[in-house]
Coordinates of C-alpha atoms and ligand atoms in Angstrom, one line a residue:
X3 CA -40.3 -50.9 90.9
X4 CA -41.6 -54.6 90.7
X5 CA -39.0 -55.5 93.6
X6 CA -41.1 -53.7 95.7
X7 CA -43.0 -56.0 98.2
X8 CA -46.3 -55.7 98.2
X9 CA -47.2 -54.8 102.2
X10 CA -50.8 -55.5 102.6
X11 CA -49.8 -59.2 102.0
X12 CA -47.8 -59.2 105.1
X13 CA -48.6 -60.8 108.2
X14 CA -47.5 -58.7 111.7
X15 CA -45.0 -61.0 111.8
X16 CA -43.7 -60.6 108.7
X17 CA -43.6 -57.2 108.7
X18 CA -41.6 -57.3 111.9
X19 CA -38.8 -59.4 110.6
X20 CA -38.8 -57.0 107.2
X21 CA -38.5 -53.7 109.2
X22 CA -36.2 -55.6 112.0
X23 CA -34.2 -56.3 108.6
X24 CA -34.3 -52.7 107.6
X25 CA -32.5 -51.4 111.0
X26 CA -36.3 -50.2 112.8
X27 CA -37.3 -51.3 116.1
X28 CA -40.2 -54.1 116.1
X29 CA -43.0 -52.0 117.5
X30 CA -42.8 -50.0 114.1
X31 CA -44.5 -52.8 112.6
X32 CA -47.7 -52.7 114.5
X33 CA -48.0 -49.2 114.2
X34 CA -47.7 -49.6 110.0
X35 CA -49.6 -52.7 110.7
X36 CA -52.7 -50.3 112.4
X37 CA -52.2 -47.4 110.0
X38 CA -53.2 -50.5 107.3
X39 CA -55.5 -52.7 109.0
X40 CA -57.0 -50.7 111.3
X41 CA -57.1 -47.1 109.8
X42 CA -57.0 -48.1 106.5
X43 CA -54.6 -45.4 105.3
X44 CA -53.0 -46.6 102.2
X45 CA -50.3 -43.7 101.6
X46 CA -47.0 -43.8 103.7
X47 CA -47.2 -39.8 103.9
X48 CA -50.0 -39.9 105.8
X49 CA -48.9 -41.8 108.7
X50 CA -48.4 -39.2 111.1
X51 CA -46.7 -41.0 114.0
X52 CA -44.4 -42.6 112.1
X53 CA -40.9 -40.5 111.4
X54 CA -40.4 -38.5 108.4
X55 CA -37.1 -41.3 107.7
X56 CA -38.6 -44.2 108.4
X57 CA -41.9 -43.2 105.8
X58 CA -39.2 -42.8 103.1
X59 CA -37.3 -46.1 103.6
X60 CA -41.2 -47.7 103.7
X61 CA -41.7 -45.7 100.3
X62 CA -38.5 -47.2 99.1
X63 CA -39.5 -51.2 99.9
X64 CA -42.9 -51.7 99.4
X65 CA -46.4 -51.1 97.9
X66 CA -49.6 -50.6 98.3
X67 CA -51.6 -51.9 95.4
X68 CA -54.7 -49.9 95.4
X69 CA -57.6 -51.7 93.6
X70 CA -60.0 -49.0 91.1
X71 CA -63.3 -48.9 90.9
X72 CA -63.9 -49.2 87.0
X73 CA -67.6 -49.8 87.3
X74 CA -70.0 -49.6 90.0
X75 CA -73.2 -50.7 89.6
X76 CA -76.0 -50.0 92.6
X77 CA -79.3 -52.1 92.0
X78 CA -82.4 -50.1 92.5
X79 CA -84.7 -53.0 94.4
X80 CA -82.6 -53.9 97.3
X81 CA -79.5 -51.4 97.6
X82 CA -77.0 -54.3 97.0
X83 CA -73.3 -52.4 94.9
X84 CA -71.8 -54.5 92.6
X85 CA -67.7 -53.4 91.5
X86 CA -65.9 -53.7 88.8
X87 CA -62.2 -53.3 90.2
X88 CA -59.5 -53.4 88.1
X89 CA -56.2 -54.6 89.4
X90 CA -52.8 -53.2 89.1
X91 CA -51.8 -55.2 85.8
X92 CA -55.1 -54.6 84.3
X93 CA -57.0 -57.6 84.8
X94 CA -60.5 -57.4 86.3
X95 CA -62.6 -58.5 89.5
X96 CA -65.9 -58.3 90.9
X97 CA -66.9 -58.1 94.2
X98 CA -70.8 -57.4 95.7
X99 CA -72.1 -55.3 98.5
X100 CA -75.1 -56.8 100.1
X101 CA -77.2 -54.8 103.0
X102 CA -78.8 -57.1 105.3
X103 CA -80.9 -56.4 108.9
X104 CA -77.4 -57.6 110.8
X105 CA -75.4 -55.5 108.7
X106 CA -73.4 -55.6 105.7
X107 CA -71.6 -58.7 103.9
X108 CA -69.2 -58.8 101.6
X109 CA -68.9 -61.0 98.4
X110 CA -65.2 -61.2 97.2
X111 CA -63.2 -63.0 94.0
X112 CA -60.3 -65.3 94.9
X113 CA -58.9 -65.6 91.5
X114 CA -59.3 -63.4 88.0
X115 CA -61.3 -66.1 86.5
X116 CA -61.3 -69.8 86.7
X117 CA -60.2 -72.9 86.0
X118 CA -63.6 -75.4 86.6
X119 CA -65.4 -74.7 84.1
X120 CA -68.8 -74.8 85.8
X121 CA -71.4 -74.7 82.9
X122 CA -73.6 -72.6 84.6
X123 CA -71.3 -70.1 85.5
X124 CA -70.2 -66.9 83.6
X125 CA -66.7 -66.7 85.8
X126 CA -65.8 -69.9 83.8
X127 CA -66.8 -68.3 80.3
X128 CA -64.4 -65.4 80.4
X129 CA -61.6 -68.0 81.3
X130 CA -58.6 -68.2 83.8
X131 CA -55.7 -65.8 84.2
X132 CA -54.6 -65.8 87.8
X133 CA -55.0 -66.4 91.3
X134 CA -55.1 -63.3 93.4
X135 CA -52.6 -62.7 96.2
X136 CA -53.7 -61.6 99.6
X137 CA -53.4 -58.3 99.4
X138 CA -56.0 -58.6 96.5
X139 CA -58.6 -60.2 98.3
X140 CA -58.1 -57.9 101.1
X141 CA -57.8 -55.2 99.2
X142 CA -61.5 -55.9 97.5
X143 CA -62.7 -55.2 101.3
X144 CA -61.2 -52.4 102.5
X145 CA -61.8 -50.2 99.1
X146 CA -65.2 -51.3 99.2
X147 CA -65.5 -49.9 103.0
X148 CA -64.4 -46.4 101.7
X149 CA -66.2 -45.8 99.1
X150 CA -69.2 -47.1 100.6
X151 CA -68.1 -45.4 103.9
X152 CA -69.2 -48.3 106.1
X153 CA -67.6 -51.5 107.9
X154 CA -68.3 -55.1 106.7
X155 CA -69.3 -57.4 108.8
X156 CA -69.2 -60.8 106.9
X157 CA -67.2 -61.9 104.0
X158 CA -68.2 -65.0 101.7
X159 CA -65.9 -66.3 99.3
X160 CA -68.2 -66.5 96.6
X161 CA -67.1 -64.3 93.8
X162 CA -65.1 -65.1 90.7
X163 CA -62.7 -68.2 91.3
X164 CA -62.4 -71.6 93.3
X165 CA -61.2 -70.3 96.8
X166 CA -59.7 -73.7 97.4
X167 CA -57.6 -73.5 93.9
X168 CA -55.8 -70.7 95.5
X169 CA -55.3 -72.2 98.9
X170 CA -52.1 -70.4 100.8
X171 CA -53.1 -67.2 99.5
X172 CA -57.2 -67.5 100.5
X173 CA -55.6 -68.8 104.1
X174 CA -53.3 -66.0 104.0
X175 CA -55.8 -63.7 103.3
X176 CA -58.4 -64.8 106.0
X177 CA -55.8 -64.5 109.0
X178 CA -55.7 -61.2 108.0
X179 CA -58.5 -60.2 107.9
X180 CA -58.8 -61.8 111.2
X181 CA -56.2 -60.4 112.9
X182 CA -56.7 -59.1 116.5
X183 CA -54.3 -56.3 115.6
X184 CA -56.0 -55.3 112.4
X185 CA -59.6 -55.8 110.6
X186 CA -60.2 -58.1 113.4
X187 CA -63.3 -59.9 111.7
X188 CA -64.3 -63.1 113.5
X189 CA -64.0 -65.8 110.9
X190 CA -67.4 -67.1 112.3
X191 CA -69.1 -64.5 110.0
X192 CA -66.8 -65.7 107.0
X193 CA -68.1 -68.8 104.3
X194 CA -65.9 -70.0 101.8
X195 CA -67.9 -71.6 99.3
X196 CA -65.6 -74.7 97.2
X197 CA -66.8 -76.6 93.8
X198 CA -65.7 -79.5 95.9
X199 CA -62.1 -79.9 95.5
X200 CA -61.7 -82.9 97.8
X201 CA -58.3 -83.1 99.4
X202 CA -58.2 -78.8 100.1
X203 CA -61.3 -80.0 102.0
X204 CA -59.4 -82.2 104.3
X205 CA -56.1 -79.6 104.3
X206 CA -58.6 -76.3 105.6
X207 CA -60.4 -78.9 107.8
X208 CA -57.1 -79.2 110.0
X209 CA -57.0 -75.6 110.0
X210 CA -59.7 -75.3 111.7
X211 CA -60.2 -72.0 111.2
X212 CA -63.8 -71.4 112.2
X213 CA -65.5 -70.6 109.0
X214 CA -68.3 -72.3 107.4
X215 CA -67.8 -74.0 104.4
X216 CA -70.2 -74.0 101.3
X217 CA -70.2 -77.0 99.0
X218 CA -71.4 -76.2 95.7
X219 CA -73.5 -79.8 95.4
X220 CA -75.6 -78.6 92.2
X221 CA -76.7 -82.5 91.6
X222 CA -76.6 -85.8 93.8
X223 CA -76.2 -87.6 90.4
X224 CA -72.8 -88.2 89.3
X225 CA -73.0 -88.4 85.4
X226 CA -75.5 -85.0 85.9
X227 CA -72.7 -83.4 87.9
X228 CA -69.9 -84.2 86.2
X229 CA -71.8 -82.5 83.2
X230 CA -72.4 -79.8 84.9
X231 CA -69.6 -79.5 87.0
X232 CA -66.4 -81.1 85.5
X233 CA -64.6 -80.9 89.0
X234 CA -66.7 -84.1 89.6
X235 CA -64.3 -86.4 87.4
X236 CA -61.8 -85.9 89.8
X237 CA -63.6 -85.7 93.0
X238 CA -67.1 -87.7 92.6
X239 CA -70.2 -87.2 95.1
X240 CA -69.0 -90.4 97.1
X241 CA -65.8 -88.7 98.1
X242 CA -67.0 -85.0 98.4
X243 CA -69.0 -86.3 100.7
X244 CA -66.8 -88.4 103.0
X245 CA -64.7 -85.3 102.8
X246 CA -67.7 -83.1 104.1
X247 CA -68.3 -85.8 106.9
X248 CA -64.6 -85.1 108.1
X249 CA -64.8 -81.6 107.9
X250 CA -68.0 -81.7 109.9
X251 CA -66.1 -83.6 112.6
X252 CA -63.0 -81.8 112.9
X253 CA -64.3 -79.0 112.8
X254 CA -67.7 -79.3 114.7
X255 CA -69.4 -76.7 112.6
X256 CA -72.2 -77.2 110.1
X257 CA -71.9 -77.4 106.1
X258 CA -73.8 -75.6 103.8
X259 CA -74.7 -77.1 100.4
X260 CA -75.6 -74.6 97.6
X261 CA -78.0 -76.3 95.4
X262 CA -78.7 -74.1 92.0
X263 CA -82.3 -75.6 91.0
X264 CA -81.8 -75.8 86.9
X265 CA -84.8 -76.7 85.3
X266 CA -84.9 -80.3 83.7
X267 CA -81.4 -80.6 84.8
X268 CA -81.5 -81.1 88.7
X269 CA -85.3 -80.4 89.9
X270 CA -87.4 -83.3 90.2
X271 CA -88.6 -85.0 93.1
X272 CA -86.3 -88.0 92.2
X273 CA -83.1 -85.4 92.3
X274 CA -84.7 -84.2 95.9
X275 CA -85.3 -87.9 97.2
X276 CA -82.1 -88.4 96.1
X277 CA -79.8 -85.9 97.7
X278 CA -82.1 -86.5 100.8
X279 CA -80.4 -89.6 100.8
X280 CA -77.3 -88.8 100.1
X281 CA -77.1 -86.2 103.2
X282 CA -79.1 -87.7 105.3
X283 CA -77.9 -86.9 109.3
X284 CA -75.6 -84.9 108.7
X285 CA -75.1 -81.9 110.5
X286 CA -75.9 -79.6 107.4
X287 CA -78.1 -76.9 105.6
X288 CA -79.1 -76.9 101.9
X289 CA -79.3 -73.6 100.3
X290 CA -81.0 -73.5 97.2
X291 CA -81.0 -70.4 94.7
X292 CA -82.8 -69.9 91.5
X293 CA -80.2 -70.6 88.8
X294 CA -79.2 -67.0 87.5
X295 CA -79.4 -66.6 84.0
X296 CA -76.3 -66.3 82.2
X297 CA -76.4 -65.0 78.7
X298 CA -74.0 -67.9 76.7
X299 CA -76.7 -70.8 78.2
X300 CA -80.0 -71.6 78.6
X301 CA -80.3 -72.4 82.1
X302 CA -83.6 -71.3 84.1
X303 CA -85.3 -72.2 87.3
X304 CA -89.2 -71.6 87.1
X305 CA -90.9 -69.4 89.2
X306 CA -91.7 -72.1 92.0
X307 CA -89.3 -74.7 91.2
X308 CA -87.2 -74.2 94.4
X309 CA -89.9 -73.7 96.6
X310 CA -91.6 -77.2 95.4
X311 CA -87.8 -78.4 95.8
X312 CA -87.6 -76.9 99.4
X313 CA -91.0 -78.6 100.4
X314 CA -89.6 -82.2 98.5
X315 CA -86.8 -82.1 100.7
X316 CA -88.7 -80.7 103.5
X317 CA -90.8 -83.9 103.5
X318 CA -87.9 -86.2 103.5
X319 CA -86.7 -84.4 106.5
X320 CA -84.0 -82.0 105.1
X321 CA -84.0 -78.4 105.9
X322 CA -83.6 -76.4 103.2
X323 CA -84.0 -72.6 102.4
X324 CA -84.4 -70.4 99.2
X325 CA -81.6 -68.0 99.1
X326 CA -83.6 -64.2 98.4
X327 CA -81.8 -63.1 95.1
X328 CA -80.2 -59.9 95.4
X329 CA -79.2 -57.0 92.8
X330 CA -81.3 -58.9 90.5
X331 CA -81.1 -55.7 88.6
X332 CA -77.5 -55.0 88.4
X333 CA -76.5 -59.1 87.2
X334 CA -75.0 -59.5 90.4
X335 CA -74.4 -63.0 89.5
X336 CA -70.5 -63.3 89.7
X337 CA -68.3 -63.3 86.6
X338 CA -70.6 -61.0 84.7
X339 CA -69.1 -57.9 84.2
X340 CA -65.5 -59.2 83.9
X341 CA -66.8 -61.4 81.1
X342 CA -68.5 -57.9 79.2
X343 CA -65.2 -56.2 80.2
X344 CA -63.4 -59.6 79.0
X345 CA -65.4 -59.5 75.6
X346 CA -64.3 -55.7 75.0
X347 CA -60.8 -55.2 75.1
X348 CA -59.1 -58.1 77.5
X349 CA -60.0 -60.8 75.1
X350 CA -56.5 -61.8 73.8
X351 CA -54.8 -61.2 77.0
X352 CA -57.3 -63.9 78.4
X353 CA -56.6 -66.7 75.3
X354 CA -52.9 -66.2 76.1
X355 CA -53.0 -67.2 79.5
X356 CA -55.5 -69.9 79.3
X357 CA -52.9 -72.1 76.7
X358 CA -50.3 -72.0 79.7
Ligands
LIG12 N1 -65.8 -71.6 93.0 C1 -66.6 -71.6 94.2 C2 -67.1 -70.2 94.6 C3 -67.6 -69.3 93.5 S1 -69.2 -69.6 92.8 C4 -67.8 -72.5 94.1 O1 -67.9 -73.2 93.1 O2 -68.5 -72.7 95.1 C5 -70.3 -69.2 94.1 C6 -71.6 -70.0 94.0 O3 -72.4 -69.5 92.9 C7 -71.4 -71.5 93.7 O4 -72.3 -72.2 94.5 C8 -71.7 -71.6 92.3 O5 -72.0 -72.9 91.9 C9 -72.9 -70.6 92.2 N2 -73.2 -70.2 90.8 C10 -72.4 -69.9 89.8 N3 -73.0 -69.5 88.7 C11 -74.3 -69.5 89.0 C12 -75.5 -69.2 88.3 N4 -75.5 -68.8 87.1 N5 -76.7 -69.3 89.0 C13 -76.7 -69.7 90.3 N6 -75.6 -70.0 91.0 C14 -74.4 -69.9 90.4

């Protein structure tokens, strides 16, 4: 059973070479290729064009690993679907819905859990089991699409886990989802978001692959940051930042940096006058969202702190927006509901794997 390779991880290419292995003509592939990516059938039986023969033998060597919905949670205010999917060993990930004017966008979770320890973030409470393999960040998409019954139009990386601590499978993952013979989702519409992880900046910069990239910033103060964010003892603001800069120019696309405003932690005019420095002409947006509560801490933002924060670095000639919160409802902060699952019944599982 666990020999069986797990198909929705496959490139075209890939899948060409395993099926030329298996004795079938190439154009074979496409056609499974298209049942998956395209028609999002996720049952050998029911691919009708494909011979009765060759739907066995694909029985025989691979899987589909079919992601369940163990929660759902649909927020009243602004129809935004948080899930709760459970995995095929049993570990948990979220992943959000969110309706917008253009269409829909997809939030999705690189990893079940995570190593950086963020303090303001519930993902890093729950700990870190795994990284997710293609097939699971795909996956997270294409279930979501059914039961919702509609097709997404932009996926951000900003679920549980550090995108950039799971590199070949996140890149994996976004040709596919790119692929002109599959989903065929421009990567224009896709944002990774990174905690900053300084030479995966420079490795995705070569890849030039289109997307934008969110910084998670969070402080341009680097004793704040590294208490907030412990990824800054490795990679400090100085270097994040020169990193940025060659991302910016190899790529030729615009940077993002999220900003959460904590009270007495990172919004004060001084903080504001200081990141203005620090990004000063560079081609880049700040994006600044109201800290969302987290049960385990005590962070808050108050009720105009990120507007006066916006209009602090408005004056010093940054543009910066306040992100509109959505499924405030439903905690549709990430890392929630895996920690409540977490706290249930996963508990030990979780210990275990974090002392590797
Ligand atoms: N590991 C990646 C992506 C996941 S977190 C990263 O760090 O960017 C996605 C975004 O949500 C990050 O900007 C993160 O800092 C932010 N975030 C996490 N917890 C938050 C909270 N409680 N309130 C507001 N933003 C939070």
């Amino acid at each position: 059973m666990e020999s069986k390779t797990d198909i929705l991880s496959l490139s075209l290419e890939e899948l060409e070479e395993h099926l030329a292995g298996m004795g079938e003509k190439k154009f074979r592939a496409k056609q499974v290729f298209q049942w998956l990516h395209v028609k999002k059938v996720f049952d050998f039986e029911k691919m009708t064009d494909i011979s009765v023969q060759l739907r066995r033998l694909l029985e025989e060597y691979f899987c589909i690993n079919r992601l369940f919905a163990e929660k759902k949670l649909e927020s009243s205010i602004d129809n935004t679907v948080k899930y709760l999917y459970r995995l095929h060993d049993g570990n948990y990930v979220e992943t959000v819905l969110m309706e917008y004017s253009y269409g829909h966008s997809i939030c999705v979770s690189t990893q079940v859990g995570c190593k950086m320890g963020c303090r303001f973030c519930a993902s890093a409470i729950a700990g870190y089991v795994r990284s997710l393999t293609p097939s699971e960040i795909l996956m997270q998409i294409y279930e979501t699409e059914h039961d919702a019954g509609l097709r997404v139009s932009g996926v951000v990386l900003m679920g549980i886990g550090e995108p950039l601590d799971n590199f070949d499978n996140v890149v994996k993952f976004l040709r596919l989802v790119s692929d002109k013979n599959g989903n065929d989702l421009s990567l224009r519409h896709v944002t990774l978001s990174t905690c900053g992880i300084v030479p995966e900046i420079y490795r995705l910069a070569k890849l030039r692959l289109g997307l934008t990239l969110s910084v998670s910033l969070h402080s341009p103060d680097n004793i704040r940051r590294s208490e907030i964010m412990p990824v800054n003892r490795a990679y400090n603001i100085d270097r994040l930042i020169t990193a940025c800069k060659d991302y910016i120019s190899a790529t030729g696309r615009r940077i993002t940096f999220e900003y959460a405003v904590i009270e007495g932690v990172n919004s004060s005019r001084e903080d504001a006058d200081r990141l203005a420095d620090l990004i000063r002409g560079m081609n880049c947006h700040v994006n600044l969202i109201p800290v969302n509560k987290v049960k385990e801490r005590d962070y808050h933002t108050g009720k105009n702190t990120a507007a006066e924060f916006a209009g602090y670095l408005g004056k010093r000639g940054i543009n910066a927006t306040v992100r509109r919160t959505l499924g405030s409802d439903i905690e549709a902060a990430c890392g929630q509901l895996r920690r409540d699952a977490a706290e249930k019944k996963e508990v030990r599982n979780i210990e275990i794997q974090v002392r590797n």
